[in-house]
Amino acid sequence: MTELVSLDDVRAARELLAGVIRTTPLEPSRPLSAALGGPTWLKCENVQRAGSYKVRGAYVRISRLSAEERERGVVAASAGNHAQGVALAAGLVGTHATVFMPVNAPLPKVAATKGYGAQVELAGNTVDESLVAAHTYAERTGAVLIHPFDHADVIAGQGTVALEILEQCPEVKTIITGVGGGGLISGMAVAAKALRPDVRIIGVQAAGAAAFPPSLVAGEPVRLPTFSTIADGIAVGRPGEITFNHVRKLVDEIVTVSEEDISRALLMLLERGKQVVEPAGAVGVAALLAGVVEVETPVVAVLSGGNIDPLLMLRVIEHGLAAAGRYLRVTVRCSDRPGQLASLLSQIAEHRANVVDVEHQRANPHLGLGEVEVALSVETRGVEHSDTLISALRASGYQVVFAAEA
């Protein structure tokens, strides 16, 4: 299939979704507006039913199955969001869902998928590998495969996000969103370009799982040999055939962000926006904060999902604080004599930094006789504060053998 989904397809999908999904809010972001010099809004699909936009496409696809197909049930592969969307949609339509998820899928997403009534099977280390297992299951059982992104109905359903954005912010000039397999940005580009050809559509991928840039250069979908990112929701090794065609023809730009960029964005959204967002849902904001793309305001960034593992959230918050220069791990080498630690801690306190934990190390073979290493975790107010603290310690004769933002 090479023809594109149409605006009429997206509008028909919206009619199907009436009464099923939420029209999610569009919230202003003061930090981003200040940084970009113009109005910036957040499209909060993180508060959608099942925690992400995925239920839109899943419901449209499943609701159009015949009675005979519904009787056979549906099967899907997902790291979590599509899984929950399929499970919820299958329950609403009245069919049974089996979902294959990577063995390392976040436990809350697995539990939520089961909670919506789906049977969960763990297979493979990536969504791509889980998708192979889902294809095999479909061939063996006759279940209908609900692809996470590469189907016209799914793309049309995801495109309804753009219809809402254009109604909520008619003056929008730029829409930016995360990209995995390309279903969301494909559908949004169809709707936005048909109604407002002047609106720029920008996609963002995690640098460690960016399959679209090399694919666009090659002129066809290219599979990454390896990929890894904390943004599991967009960790896809190869664009879809249909979505690639949409992105190539309708999307203005694809950019990438680092893991540090994503962590900073999550922290900002939590602290300043009061938004709980998963890494994949924050990459659009990450690109805006990192300045990797030039945009014309008003801008709308899509927060595509909020299904984050609490344990990952703890690690990401710490990583985000470190990336912002607010959480410093410092190892100081000094003489091992009474009062030395008290003096060190006193100097840190004088600079109004907060020591979180302290560890002594005397067994390091690189230490001289009578020396000790003191490893400290310190909370600071930012990069400048951290630099000032390190400079002060060195000026006082302490040997800072390792000082890094962890």
Coordinates of C-alpha atoms in Angstrom, one line a residue:
M1 CA 0.0 0.0 0.0
T2 CA 1.5 3.3 -1.1
E3 CA -1.5 5.8 -1.0
L4 CA -1.8 8.1 1.9
V5 CA -4.5 8.2 4.5
S6 CA -6.8 11.1 3.8
L7 CA -8.4 13.9 5.9
D8 CA -11.7 12.2 5.4
D9 CA -10.3 9.0 6.9
V10 CA -9.2 10.9 10.0
R11 CA -12.6 12.6 10.3
A12 CA -14.3 9.3 10.0
A13 CA -12.1 7.9 12.7
R14 CA -13.0 10.8 14.9
E15 CA -16.7 9.9 14.5
L16 CA -15.9 6.3 15.6
L17 CA -14.0 7.6 18.6
A18 CA -16.8 9.9 19.8
G19 CA -17.7 8.9 23.4
V20 CA -14.8 6.4 23.6
I21 CA -11.8 8.7 24.1
R22 CA -11.1 11.9 25.9
T23 CA -10.6 15.2 24.2
T24 CA -7.3 15.8 26.0
P25 CA -6.4 19.3 27.3
L26 CA -4.0 21.7 25.8
E27 CA -2.0 23.3 28.6
P28 CA 0.3 26.4 28.4
S29 CA 3.9 25.9 29.3
R30 CA 5.4 29.1 30.8
P31 CA 9.0 27.7 30.9
L32 CA 8.9 26.7 27.2
S33 CA 7.2 29.9 26.2
A34 CA 9.9 31.9 27.9
A35 CA 12.7 29.8 26.4
L36 CA 11.2 30.0 22.8
G37 CA 10.0 33.6 23.0
G38 CA 6.4 32.8 22.1
P39 CA 3.3 30.8 23.1
T40 CA 4.1 27.1 23.7
W41 CA 1.4 24.5 24.5
L42 CA 1.4 20.9 25.7
K43 CA -1.1 18.5 24.2
C44 CA -1.7 16.2 27.2
E45 CA -2.2 12.7 25.7
N46 CA -0.6 11.5 28.9
V47 CA -4.0 11.8 30.5
Q48 CA -5.8 9.9 27.7
R49 CA -7.7 6.7 28.5
A50 CA -5.1 3.9 29.0
G51 CA -2.4 6.6 29.5
S52 CA -1.6 7.4 25.9
Y53 CA -2.8 8.3 22.4
K54 CA -2.6 4.7 21.4
V55 CA -6.2 3.8 22.2
R56 CA -7.3 6.1 19.4
G57 CA -5.8 4.0 16.6
A58 CA -6.4 0.7 18.3
Y59 CA -10.1 1.3 18.7
V60 CA -10.5 2.5 15.2
R61 CA -8.8 -0.6 13.9
I62 CA -10.6 -3.1 16.1
S63 CA -14.0 -1.5 15.8
R64 CA -13.9 -2.1 12.1
L65 CA -13.3 -5.8 12.3
S66 CA -16.1 -8.1 11.1
A67 CA -18.0 -10.3 13.5
E68 CA -16.1 -13.3 12.2
E69 CA -12.8 -11.5 12.8
R70 CA -13.8 -10.4 16.3
E71 CA -14.7 -14.0 17.1
R72 CA -11.1 -15.1 16.3
G73 CA -9.7 -12.4 18.6
V74 CA -6.9 -9.9 18.1
V75 CA -3.1 -10.0 18.8
A76 CA -0.6 -7.2 19.2
A77 CA 3.0 -6.5 20.1
S78 CA 4.0 -3.5 22.3
A79 CA 6.3 -2.2 24.9
G80 CA 3.2 -1.1 26.8
N81 CA 1.2 1.8 25.4
H82 CA -0.2 0.1 22.3
A83 CA -0.7 -3.0 24.5
Q84 CA -3.0 -1.1 26.9
G85 CA -4.7 0.6 24.0
V86 CA -5.5 -2.7 22.3
A87 CA -6.5 -4.3 25.6
L88 CA -9.0 -1.5 26.4
A89 CA -10.3 -1.3 22.8
A90 CA -10.8 -5.0 22.6
G91 CA -12.8 -5.0 25.8
L92 CA -15.0 -2.1 24.6
V93 CA -15.6 -3.9 21.2
G94 CA -16.1 -7.3 22.8
T95 CA -13.2 -9.4 21.5
H96 CA -10.3 -11.1 23.2
A97 CA -6.8 -9.7 23.0
T98 CA -3.4 -11.4 23.3
V99 CA -0.5 -9.1 23.6
F100 CA 3.2 -9.9 23.2
M101 CA 5.5 -7.7 25.2
P102 CA 9.3 -7.6 25.5
V103 CA 10.6 -9.6 28.5
N104 CA 11.9 -6.3 30.0
A105 CA 8.7 -4.4 29.5
P106 CA 7.9 -2.2 32.5
L107 CA 6.0 -4.1 35.1
P108 CA 3.3 -1.4 35.6
K109 CA 2.6 -1.5 31.8
V110 CA 2.3 -5.3 31.9
A111 CA 0.0 -5.2 34.9
A112 CA -2.2 -2.5 33.3
T113 CA -2.5 -4.5 30.1
K114 CA -3.6 -7.5 32.1
G115 CA -6.0 -5.3 34.0
Y116 CA -7.8 -4.3 30.9
G117 CA -8.4 -8.0 30.2
A118 CA -5.7 -9.0 27.7
Q119 CA -3.6 -12.1 27.9
V120 CA 0.0 -11.1 28.1
E121 CA 2.9 -13.1 26.6
L122 CA 6.5 -12.0 27.1
A123 CA 8.7 -12.6 24.1
G124 CA 11.9 -11.0 22.8
N125 CA 14.0 -8.2 24.0
T126 CA 12.5 -5.5 21.8
V127 CA 9.2 -4.6 20.3
D128 CA 10.4 -5.8 16.9
E129 CA 11.1 -9.2 18.3
S130 CA 7.8 -9.2 20.1
L131 CA 6.1 -8.3 16.8
V132 CA 7.7 -11.4 15.2
A133 CA 6.1 -13.6 17.9
A134 CA 2.8 -11.8 17.4
H135 CA 2.9 -12.5 13.6
T136 CA 3.6 -16.2 14.3
Y137 CA 0.7 -16.4 16.8
A138 CA -1.6 -14.7 14.3
E139 CA -0.7 -17.2 11.6
R140 CA -1.1 -20.2 14.0
T141 CA -4.4 -19.1 15.6
G142 CA -6.1 -16.9 13.0
A143 CA -6.2 -13.9 15.4
V144 CA -6.1 -10.6 13.7
L145 CA -2.9 -8.7 14.1
I146 CA -3.3 -5.1 15.3
H147 CA -0.1 -3.5 14.2
P148 CA 1.2 -0.8 16.5
F149 CA 1.6 1.8 13.7
D150 CA 1.7 0.4 10.1
H151 CA -2.0 0.3 9.2
A152 CA -4.3 2.9 7.7
D153 CA -6.9 2.6 10.4
V154 CA -4.3 3.1 13.1
I155 CA -2.8 6.1 11.4
A156 CA -6.3 7.6 10.9
G157 CA -7.1 7.2 14.6
Q158 CA -3.9 8.8 15.7
G159 CA -4.5 11.7 13.3
T160 CA -7.5 12.8 15.5
V161 CA -4.9 14.3 17.9
A162 CA -4.1 16.9 15.3
L163 CA -7.8 17.7 14.7
E164 CA -8.1 18.5 18.4
I165 CA -5.0 20.6 18.3
L166 CA -6.1 22.7 15.4
E167 CA -9.4 23.4 17.2
Q168 CA -7.8 24.2 20.5
C169 CA -5.0 26.3 19.1
P170 CA -6.1 27.6 15.6
E171 CA -3.1 29.9 15.4
V172 CA -0.5 27.0 15.8
K173 CA 2.5 27.3 13.6
T174 CA 4.5 24.2 14.7
I175 CA 3.5 20.8 16.0
I176 CA 6.3 18.6 17.5
T177 CA 5.9 15.0 18.7
G178 CA 7.9 11.9 19.4
V179 CA 8.4 9.3 16.7
G180 CA 8.8 5.6 17.0
G181 CA 7.3 3.6 14.2
G182 CA 5.7 6.7 12.8
G183 CA 1.9 6.1 13.3
L184 CA 1.2 9.2 15.4
I185 CA 3.1 11.7 13.3
S186 CA 1.8 10.2 10.1
G187 CA -1.8 10.7 11.1
M188 CA -1.2 14.1 12.6
A189 CA 0.6 15.2 9.4
V190 CA -2.3 14.1 7.2
A191 CA -4.8 16.1 9.2
A192 CA -2.6 19.2 9.8
K193 CA -1.3 19.5 6.2
A194 CA -4.8 19.1 4.7
L195 CA -6.3 21.8 6.9
R196 CA -3.2 24.1 7.5
P197 CA -0.5 23.4 5.0
D198 CA 1.6 26.2 6.6
V199 CA 1.9 24.3 9.9
R200 CA 5.3 22.7 10.3
I201 CA 5.3 19.1 11.5
I202 CA 8.5 18.0 13.4
G203 CA 9.3 14.6 14.6
V204 CA 11.7 13.7 17.4
Q205 CA 13.5 10.4 18.0
A206 CA 15.8 9.3 20.7
A207 CA 19.4 9.3 19.4
G208 CA 19.9 5.7 20.4
A209 CA 16.9 4.5 18.5
A210 CA 16.6 6.8 15.5
A211 CA 15.6 4.7 12.5
F212 CA 14.0 7.5 10.4
P213 CA 17.0 9.6 9.6
P214 CA 19.0 6.9 7.9
S215 CA 15.8 5.6 6.3
L216 CA 15.0 9.0 4.8
V217 CA 18.5 9.2 3.4
A218 CA 18.2 5.8 1.9
G219 CA 14.7 6.5 0.5
E220 CA 13.3 3.3 2.1
P221 CA 12.8 1.9 5.6
V222 CA 16.2 0.8 7.0
R223 CA 16.5 -1.4 10.1
L224 CA 18.9 -0.4 12.8
P225 CA 21.4 -3.1 13.7
T226 CA 21.1 -2.2 17.4
F227 CA 19.1 0.4 19.4
S228 CA 18.7 1.4 23.0
T229 CA 17.0 4.2 24.9
I230 CA 15.1 4.9 28.1
A231 CA 12.2 6.0 25.8
D232 CA 10.9 2.5 25.4
G233 CA 7.7 3.7 23.8
I234 CA 9.6 4.9 20.7
A235 CA 12.3 2.2 20.7
V236 CA 11.5 0.9 17.2
G237 CA 14.2 -0.5 15.0
R238 CA 12.6 0.1 11.6
P239 CA 9.9 2.4 10.3
G240 CA 6.8 0.9 8.8
E241 CA 6.3 0.8 5.1
I242 CA 3.1 2.9 5.2
T243 CA 4.3 5.3 7.9
F244 CA 7.6 5.9 6.1
N245 CA 5.7 7.0 3.0
H246 CA 3.7 9.4 5.1
V247 CA 6.7 10.8 6.9
R248 CA 8.7 11.2 3.7
K249 CA 5.9 13.2 2.0
L250 CA 4.3 15.1 4.8
V251 CA 6.7 15.6 7.7
D252 CA 8.9 18.7 7.6
E253 CA 11.8 17.6 9.8
I254 CA 13.0 14.7 12.0
V255 CA 15.5 15.5 14.8
T256 CA 17.1 13.5 17.6
V257 CA 17.7 14.1 21.3
S258 CA 20.0 12.5 23.8
E259 CA 19.1 10.6 27.0
E260 CA 20.3 13.6 29.0
D261 CA 17.9 15.8 27.0
I262 CA 15.0 13.5 27.7
S263 CA 15.9 13.4 31.4
R264 CA 15.9 17.2 31.6
A265 CA 12.6 17.4 29.9
L266 CA 11.0 14.9 32.2
L267 CA 12.3 16.8 35.2
M268 CA 11.0 20.1 33.9
L269 CA 7.6 18.7 33.1
L270 CA 7.3 17.2 36.5
E271 CA 8.6 20.3 38.4
R272 CA 7.2 23.1 36.4
G273 CA 4.4 21.5 34.4
K274 CA 3.1 19.1 37.1
Q275 CA 2.9 16.5 34.3
V276 CA 3.7 12.9 34.8
V277 CA 5.1 11.8 31.4
E278 CA 7.0 8.8 30.2
P279 CA 10.4 9.3 28.4
A280 CA 8.8 8.7 25.0
G281 CA 6.2 11.3 25.7
A282 CA 8.7 13.9 26.6
V283 CA 11.0 13.9 23.5
G284 CA 9.2 16.8 21.8
V285 CA 9.8 18.9 24.9
A286 CA 13.3 17.6 25.1
A287 CA 14.0 18.9 21.5
L288 CA 12.6 22.3 22.3
L289 CA 14.6 22.6 25.6
A290 CA 17.8 21.4 23.9
G291 CA 17.5 23.8 21.0
V292 CA 18.1 21.1 18.4
V293 CA 15.4 22.5 16.1
E294 CA 14.3 26.0 15.2
V295 CA 10.5 26.5 15.6
E296 CA 8.0 29.3 14.9
T297 CA 5.6 29.9 17.7
P298 CA 2.9 29.2 18.7
V299 CA 4.2 25.7 19.2
V300 CA 2.3 22.6 20.4
A301 CA 4.3 19.7 21.8
V302 CA 2.5 16.4 22.2
L303 CA 3.0 14.6 25.5
S304 CA 2.1 11.3 23.9
G305 CA 2.1 9.1 27.0
G306 CA 2.3 9.0 30.8
N307 CA 2.8 5.3 31.6
I308 CA 6.1 5.5 33.4
D309 CA 7.5 2.8 35.7
P310 CA 7.9 4.5 39.2
L311 CA 11.4 2.9 39.5
L312 CA 12.4 4.4 36.2
M313 CA 11.0 7.7 37.3
L314 CA 13.3 7.7 40.3
R315 CA 16.3 7.0 38.2
V316 CA 15.3 9.6 35.6
I317 CA 14.7 12.2 38.2
E318 CA 18.2 11.6 39.6
H319 CA 19.7 11.6 36.1
G320 CA 17.8 14.8 35.2
L321 CA 19.0 16.5 38.3
A322 CA 22.6 15.5 37.5
A323 CA 22.2 16.6 33.8
A324 CA 20.9 20.0 35.1
G325 CA 24.0 20.3 37.3
R326 CA 21.8 20.0 40.5
Y327 CA 23.0 16.6 41.7
L328 CA 26.8 16.2 41.9
R329 CA 28.9 13.1 42.7
V330 CA 32.3 14.2 43.9
T331 CA 35.3 12.2 45.0
V332 CA 37.8 14.1 47.0
R333 CA 41.3 12.9 48.0
C334 CA 42.6 14.3 51.3
S335 CA 44.8 13.4 54.3
D336 CA 43.4 10.8 56.6
R337 CA 43.5 12.6 59.9
P338 CA 41.0 13.5 62.6
G339 CA 38.8 16.5 61.7
Q340 CA 39.5 16.4 58.0
L341 CA 36.0 15.1 57.1
A342 CA 34.4 17.7 59.4
S343 CA 36.4 20.4 57.7
L344 CA 35.4 19.1 54.2
L345 CA 31.8 19.0 55.1
S346 CA 31.9 22.4 56.7
Q347 CA 33.3 23.9 53.6
I348 CA 30.6 22.3 51.5
A349 CA 28.0 23.7 53.9
E350 CA 29.5 27.2 53.7
H351 CA 28.7 27.1 50.0
R352 CA 25.1 26.1 50.8
A353 CA 25.3 22.7 49.1
N354 CA 23.5 19.8 50.7
V355 CA 25.4 16.5 51.3
V356 CA 23.1 13.5 50.6
D357 CA 25.6 10.7 51.4
V358 CA 29.3 10.1 52.2
E359 CA 31.5 7.1 51.7
H360 CA 35.2 6.6 52.8
Q361 CA 37.6 4.6 50.7
R362 CA 41.0 3.7 52.1
A363 CA 41.7 0.5 50.2
N364 CA 42.3 2.1 46.8
P365 CA 45.9 1.0 45.8
H366 CA 46.4 4.4 44.1
L367 CA 46.1 6.2 47.4
G368 CA 49.2 7.3 49.2
L369 CA 50.0 6.3 52.8
G370 CA 47.8 8.4 55.1
E371 CA 45.4 9.4 52.3
V372 CA 41.7 8.7 52.0
E373 CA 39.1 9.2 49.3
V374 CA 35.8 10.6 50.3
A375 CA 32.9 10.1 47.8
L376 CA 30.0 12.5 48.3
S377 CA 26.6 13.0 46.7
V378 CA 25.8 16.6 46.8
E379 CA 22.6 18.6 45.9
T380 CA 23.4 22.0 44.3
R381 CA 21.4 24.8 42.7
G382 CA 22.7 24.2 39.2
V383 CA 25.8 24.1 37.0
E384 CA 27.3 27.4 38.2
H385 CA 26.9 26.5 41.8
S386 CA 28.5 23.1 41.2
D387 CA 31.4 24.7 39.4
T388 CA 31.9 27.2 42.2
L389 CA 31.9 24.4 44.8
I390 CA 34.5 22.4 43.0
S391 CA 36.7 25.4 42.5
A392 CA 36.5 26.3 46.2
L393 CA 37.4 22.7 47.2
R394 CA 40.5 22.7 44.9
A395 CA 41.5 26.2 46.1
S396 CA 41.5 24.8 49.7
G397 CA 44.0 22.1 48.7
Y398 CA 41.6 19.2 48.2
Q399 CA 42.4 17.0 45.3
V400 CA 39.1 16.5 43.3
V401 CA 40.0 13.3 41.5
F402 CA 36.5 12.8 40.1
A403 CA 33.8 15.3 39.8
A404 CA 30.9 14.6 37.3
E405 CA 27.3 15.0 36.8
A406 CA 26.3 11.4 37.1

